[in-house]
PDB file of C-alpha atoms in Angstrom:
ATOM      1  CA  MET G   1     178.322 172.940 -84.828  1.00  0.00           C
ATOM      2  CA  LYS G   2     176.477 174.599 -82.005  1.00  0.00           C
ATOM      3  CA  LYS G   3     173.021 173.308 -81.108  1.00  0.00           C
ATOM      4  CA  HIS G   4     170.407 175.885 -80.226  1.00  0.00           C
ATOM      5  CA  TRP G   5     167.926 174.427 -77.757  1.00  0.00           C
ATOM      6  CA  THR G   6     166.826 177.712 -76.195  1.00  0.00           C
ATOM      7  CA  LEU G   7     163.767 178.247 -78.396  1.00  0.00           C
ATOM      8  CA  PRO G   8     162.161 174.818 -77.801  1.00  0.00           C
ATOM      9  CA  ALA G   9     163.077 175.058 -74.121  1.00  0.00           C
ATOM     10  CA  LEU G  10     161.443 178.475 -73.870  1.00  0.00           C
ATOM     11  CA  PHE G  11     158.336 177.154 -75.649  1.00  0.00           C
ATOM     12  CA  PHE G  12     158.020 174.327 -73.107  1.00  0.00           C
ATOM     13  CA  ILE G  13     158.519 176.730 -70.186  1.00  0.00           C
ATOM     14  CA  ILE G  14     155.955 179.200 -71.534  1.00  0.00           C
ATOM     15  CA  VAL G  15     153.300 176.587 -72.318  1.00  0.00           C
ATOM     16  CA  GLY G  16     153.834 174.933 -68.922  1.00  0.00           C
ATOM     17  CA  ALA G  17     153.645 178.273 -67.062  1.00  0.00           C
ATOM     18  CA  TYR G  18     150.572 179.268 -69.079  1.00  0.00           C
ATOM     19  CA  PHE G  19     148.655 176.146 -68.100  1.00  0.00           C
ATOM     20  CA  LEU G  20     149.953 176.243 -64.521  1.00  0.00           C
ATOM     21  CA  PHE G  21     148.784 179.824 -64.006  1.00  0.00           C
ATOM     22  CA  ASN G  22     145.535 178.922 -65.753  1.00  0.00           C
ATOM     23  CA  GLN G  23     144.950 176.041 -63.290  1.00  0.00           C
ATOM     24  CA  PHE G  24     145.438 178.261 -60.267  1.00  0.00           C
ATOM     25  CA  SER G  25     143.511 181.193 -61.796  1.00  0.00           C
ATOM     26  CA  TYR G  26     146.293 183.563 -60.846  1.00  0.00           C
ATOM     27  CA  PRO G  27     144.674 187.026 -61.121  1.00  0.00           C
ATOM     28  CA  LEU G  28     147.784 188.871 -62.294  1.00  0.00           C
ATOM     29  CA  PHE G  29     147.813 186.967 -65.602  1.00  0.00           C
ATOM     30  CA  GLN G  30     144.040 186.965 -66.148  1.00  0.00           C
ATOM     31  CA  VAL G  31     144.390 189.004 -69.350  1.00  0.00           C
ATOM     32  CA  MET G  32     146.802 186.449 -70.807  1.00  0.00           C
ATOM     33  CA  TYR G  33     144.317 183.546 -70.751  1.00  0.00           C
ATOM     34  CA  SER G  34     143.410 183.971 -74.417  1.00  0.00           C
ATOM     35  CA  SER G  35     144.879 183.147 -77.791  1.00  0.00           C
ATOM     36  CA  ASN G  36     146.152 186.719 -78.024  1.00  0.00           C
ATOM     37  CA  GLY G  37     148.016 186.294 -74.770  1.00  0.00           C
ATOM     38  CA  MET G  38     149.491 183.038 -76.034  1.00  0.00           C
ATOM     39  CA  LEU G  39     150.682 184.814 -79.202  1.00  0.00           C
ATOM     40  CA  MET G  40     152.404 187.403 -77.038  1.00  0.00           C
ATOM     41  CA  LEU G  41     154.035 184.719 -74.899  1.00  0.00           C
ATOM     42  CA  PHE G  42     155.404 182.887 -77.948  1.00  0.00           C
ATOM     43  CA  GLY G  43     156.649 186.229 -79.250  1.00  0.00           C
ATOM     44  CA  LEU G  44     158.368 186.745 -75.916  1.00  0.00           C
ATOM     45  CA  ALA G  45     160.032 183.341 -76.346  1.00  0.00           C
ATOM     46  CA  PHE G  46     161.347 184.390 -79.753  1.00  0.00           C
ATOM     47  CA  LEU G  47     162.560 187.691 -78.267  1.00  0.00           C
ATOM     48  CA  VAL G  48     164.423 185.992 -75.406  1.00  0.00           C
ATOM     49  CA  HIS G  49     165.871 183.475 -77.881  1.00  0.00           C
ATOM     50  CA  ALA G  50     167.055 186.332 -80.125  1.00  0.00           C
ATOM     51  CA  MET G  51     168.778 188.039 -77.211  1.00  0.00           C
ATOM     52  CA  ILE G  52     170.368 184.900 -75.699  1.00  0.00           C
ATOM     53  CA  GLU G  53     171.573 183.348 -78.967  1.00  0.00           C
ATOM     54  CA  LYS G  54     172.267 186.703 -80.681  1.00  0.00           C
ATOM     55  CA  ASP G  55     169.990 185.512 -83.487  1.00  0.00           C
ATOM     56  CA  ALA G  56     168.744 188.540 -85.423  1.00  0.00           C
ATOM     57  CA  ALA G  57     166.456 186.370 -87.570  1.00  0.00           C
ATOM     58  CA  SER G  58     164.240 185.713 -84.528  1.00  0.00           C
ATOM     59  CA  MET G  59     163.647 189.417 -83.946  1.00  0.00           C
ATOM     60  CA  LEU G  60     161.054 189.792 -86.723  1.00  0.00           C
ATOM     61  CA  PRO G  61     158.829 186.858 -85.655  1.00  0.00           C
ATOM     62  CA  ALA G  62     159.140 188.032 -82.047  1.00  0.00           C
ATOM     63  CA  THR G  63     157.920 191.502 -82.932  1.00  0.00           C
ATOM     64  CA  LEU G  64     155.151 190.180 -85.163  1.00  0.00           C
ATOM     65  CA  LEU G  65     153.789 187.777 -82.556  1.00  0.00           C
ATOM     66  CA  ILE G  66     154.008 190.268 -79.689  1.00  0.00           C
ATOM     67  CA  GLY G  67     152.608 193.084 -81.830  1.00  0.00           C
ATOM     68  CA  ILE G  68     149.703 191.142 -83.311  1.00  0.00           C
ATOM     69  CA  GLY G  69     148.814 189.683 -79.915  1.00  0.00           C
ATOM     70  CA  ALA G  70     148.930 193.142 -78.314  1.00  0.00           C
ATOM     71  CA  HIS G  71     146.926 194.602 -81.185  1.00  0.00           C
ATOM     72  CA  PHE G  72     144.042 192.185 -80.798  1.00  0.00           C
ATOM     73  CA  LEU G  73     144.232 192.233 -77.007  1.00  0.00           C
ATOM     74  CA  TRP G  74     144.218 196.001 -76.523  1.00  0.00           C
ATOM     75  CA  LYS G  75     142.856 197.484 -79.770  1.00  0.00           C
ATOM     76  CA  ASP G  76     139.696 198.739 -78.057  1.00  0.00           C
ATOM     77  CA  ALA G  77     141.593 200.260 -75.126  1.00  0.00           C
ATOM     78  CA  VAL G  78     143.778 202.596 -77.203  1.00  0.00           C
ATOM     79  CA  SER G  79     141.674 205.165 -79.045  1.00  0.00           C
ATOM     80  CA  PHE G  80     144.208 206.262 -81.693  1.00  0.00           C
ATOM     81  CA  TRP G  81     145.322 202.757 -82.701  1.00  0.00           C
ATOM     82  CA  PRO G  82     143.945 201.804 -86.159  1.00  0.00           C
ATOM     83  CA  ASP G  83     141.806 198.695 -86.485  1.00  0.00           C
ATOM     84  CA  ASP G  84     142.729 197.719 -90.026  1.00  0.00           C
ATOM     85  CA  ILE G  85     145.730 196.695 -92.116  1.00  0.00           C
ATOM     86  CA  THR G  86     147.506 199.894 -91.073  1.00  0.00           C
ATOM     87  CA  SER G  87     148.199 198.532 -87.601  1.00  0.00           C
ATOM     88  CA  ILE G  88     149.690 195.341 -89.017  1.00  0.00           C
ATOM     89  CA  LEU G  89     151.923 197.412 -91.311  1.00  0.00           C
ATOM     90  CA  PHE G  90     153.118 199.433 -88.313  1.00  0.00           C
ATOM     91  CA  ILE G  91     153.942 196.205 -86.457  1.00  0.00           C
ATOM     92  CA  ILE G  92     155.806 194.756 -89.457  1.00  0.00           C
ATOM     93  CA  SER G  93     157.826 197.949 -89.895  1.00  0.00           C
ATOM     94  CA  ILE G  94     158.803 197.959 -86.215  1.00  0.00           C
ATOM     95  CA  GLY G  95     159.930 194.337 -86.561  1.00  0.00           C
ATOM     96  CA  ILE G  96     162.012 195.158 -89.620  1.00  0.00           C
ATOM     97  CA  PHE G  97     163.536 198.165 -87.815  1.00  0.00           C
ATOM     98  CA  LEU G  98     164.536 195.989 -84.858  1.00  0.00           C
ATOM     99  CA  GLN G  99     165.944 193.282 -87.100  1.00  0.00           C
ATOM    100  CA  SER G 100     167.870 195.807 -89.193  1.00  0.00           C
ATOM    101  CA  LYS G 101     169.336 197.290 -86.015  1.00  0.00           C
ATOM    102  CA  SER G 102     170.785 193.869 -85.172  1.00  0.00           C
ATOM    103  CA  THR G 103     171.937 192.980 -88.682  1.00  0.00           C
ATOM    104  CA  LYS G 104     173.007 196.494 -89.735  1.00  0.00           C
ATOM    105  CA  SER G 105     171.149 196.044 -93.034  1.00  0.00           C
ATOM    106  CA  GLY G 106     167.624 196.031 -94.414  1.00  0.00           C
ATOM    107  CA  LEU G 107     166.467 199.394 -93.100  1.00  0.00           C
ATOM    108  CA  PHE G 108     165.010 200.567 -96.429  1.00  0.00           C
ATOM    109  CA  PRO G 109     162.080 198.065 -96.563  1.00  0.00           C
ATOM    110  CA  GLY G 110     161.152 199.021 -92.992  1.00  0.00           C
ATOM    111  CA  ILE G 111     161.083 202.694 -93.932  1.00  0.00           C
ATOM    112  CA  ILE G 112     158.937 202.011 -97.010  1.00  0.00           C
ATOM    113  CA  ILE G 113     156.425 199.932 -95.029  1.00  0.00           C
ATOM    114  CA  PHE G 114     156.357 202.540 -92.252  1.00  0.00           C
ATOM    115  CA  LEU G 115     155.703 205.358 -94.755  1.00  0.00           C
ATOM    116  CA  LEU G 116     152.934 203.290 -96.365  1.00  0.00           C
ATOM    117  CA  ALA G 117     151.378 202.730 -92.938  1.00  0.00           C
ATOM    118  CA  LEU G 118     151.603 206.458 -92.159  1.00  0.00           C
ATOM    119  CA  PHE G 119     149.953 207.271 -95.479  1.00  0.00           C
ATOM    120  CA  LEU G 120     147.113 204.832 -94.830  1.00  0.00           C
ATOM    121  CA  TYR G 121     146.729 206.114 -91.257  1.00  0.00           C
ATOM    122  CA  PHE G 122     146.525 209.798 -92.121  1.00  0.00           C
ATOM    123  CA  PHE G 123     144.760 209.511 -95.480  1.00  0.00           C
ATOM    124  CA  PRO G 124     142.067 206.851 -95.239  1.00  0.00           C
ATOM    125  CA  SER G 125     139.753 206.542 -98.233  1.00  0.00           C
ATOM    126  CA  ASN G 126     136.757 208.083 -96.456  1.00  0.00           C
ATOM    127  CA  VAL G 127     138.422 211.443 -95.675  1.00  0.00           C
ATOM    128  CA  PRO G 128     137.197 214.259 -97.925  1.00  0.00           C
ATOM    129  CA  PHE G 129     139.957 215.615-100.154  1.00  0.00           C
ATOM    130  CA  SER G 130     140.116 218.546-102.517  1.00  0.00           C
ATOM    131  CA  PRO G 131     138.091 218.027-105.706  1.00  0.00           C
ATOM    132  CA  ASN G 132     141.145 217.222-107.859  1.00  0.00           C
ATOM    133  CA  VAL G 133     142.388 214.594-105.454  1.00  0.00           C
ATOM    134  CA  GLN G 134     138.886 213.162-105.083  1.00  0.00           C
ATOM    135  CA  LYS G 135     138.769 212.627-108.852  1.00  0.00           C
ATOM    136  CA  THR G 136     142.114 210.822-108.998  1.00  0.00           C
ATOM    137  CA  PHE G 137     141.850 208.853-105.761  1.00  0.00           C
ATOM    138  CA  PRO G 138     139.551 206.132-107.215  1.00  0.00           C
ATOM    139  CA  TYR G 139     142.203 205.453-109.867  1.00  0.00           C
ATOM    140  CA  ILE G 140     144.902 205.286-107.212  1.00  0.00           C
ATOM    141  CA  GLN G 141     142.769 202.890-105.160  1.00  0.00           C
ATOM    142  CA  LYS G 142     142.147 200.760-108.227  1.00  0.00           C
ATOM    143  CA  TYR G 143     145.706 200.599-109.550  1.00  0.00           C
ATOM    144  CA  TRP G 144     147.925 200.882-106.445  1.00  0.00           C
ATOM    145  CA  PRO G 145     148.534 197.115-106.208  1.00  0.00           C
ATOM    146  CA  MET G 146     149.842 197.102-109.771  1.00  0.00           C
ATOM    147  CA  ILE G 147     152.021 200.148-109.032  1.00  0.00           C
ATOM    148  CA  LEU G 148     153.492 198.342-106.015  1.00  0.00           C
ATOM    149  CA  ILE G 149     154.153 195.238-108.122  1.00  0.00           C
ATOM    150  CA  ILE G 150     155.870 197.330-110.811  1.00  0.00           C
ATOM    151  CA  ILE G 151     158.037 199.081-108.208  1.00  0.00           C
ATOM    152  CA  GLY G 152     158.923 195.701-106.690  1.00  0.00           C
ATOM    153  CA  VAL G 153     159.842 194.227-110.084  1.00  0.00           C
ATOM    154  CA  ILE G 154     162.012 197.271-110.868  1.00  0.00           C
ATOM    155  CA  LEU G 155     163.769 197.018-107.511  1.00  0.00           C
ATOM    156  CA  PHE G 156     164.181 193.253-107.951  1.00  0.00           C
ATOM    157  CA  ALA G 157     165.653 193.712-111.440  1.00  0.00           C
ATOM    158  CA  ARG G 158     168.078 196.377-110.203  1.00  0.00           C
ATOM    159  CA  ARG G 159     169.463 194.249-107.354  1.00  0.00           C
ATOM    160  CA  LYS G 160     173.146 193.459-107.489  1.00  0.00           C
TER     161      LYS G 160
END
């Protein structure tokens, strides 16, 4: 059985380099001296581990940590980036896409989450719609969690 020590080793290297650069106040990494920067560095460790060990399971946490860290670090700098759950859904879908590329399976959930994020990005609840849609949208907002649960139960029951 092969022992995988790359992830803990990378964690030690990243934490040591983080505190070393923090001690010397190295100006190049000034933006990384926050919890968001630390999230991105741990995500980078997962990414390097996934590439070295050919471990596709580490691709999703790598993308999530890097994406969430980048989101909170630079959300005010990018004008079109959403500052709500939509951005997290985009990050999750990108992680699932990358993981499915490595495993050659699991693309469908990534597409569904990406389409949901696109819907929430382009049709937020405060955008004026046509009168018919405005009448039905409160019902959709009220019952969409139950609709998602029903779809999930149907898909779970149909699995082979």
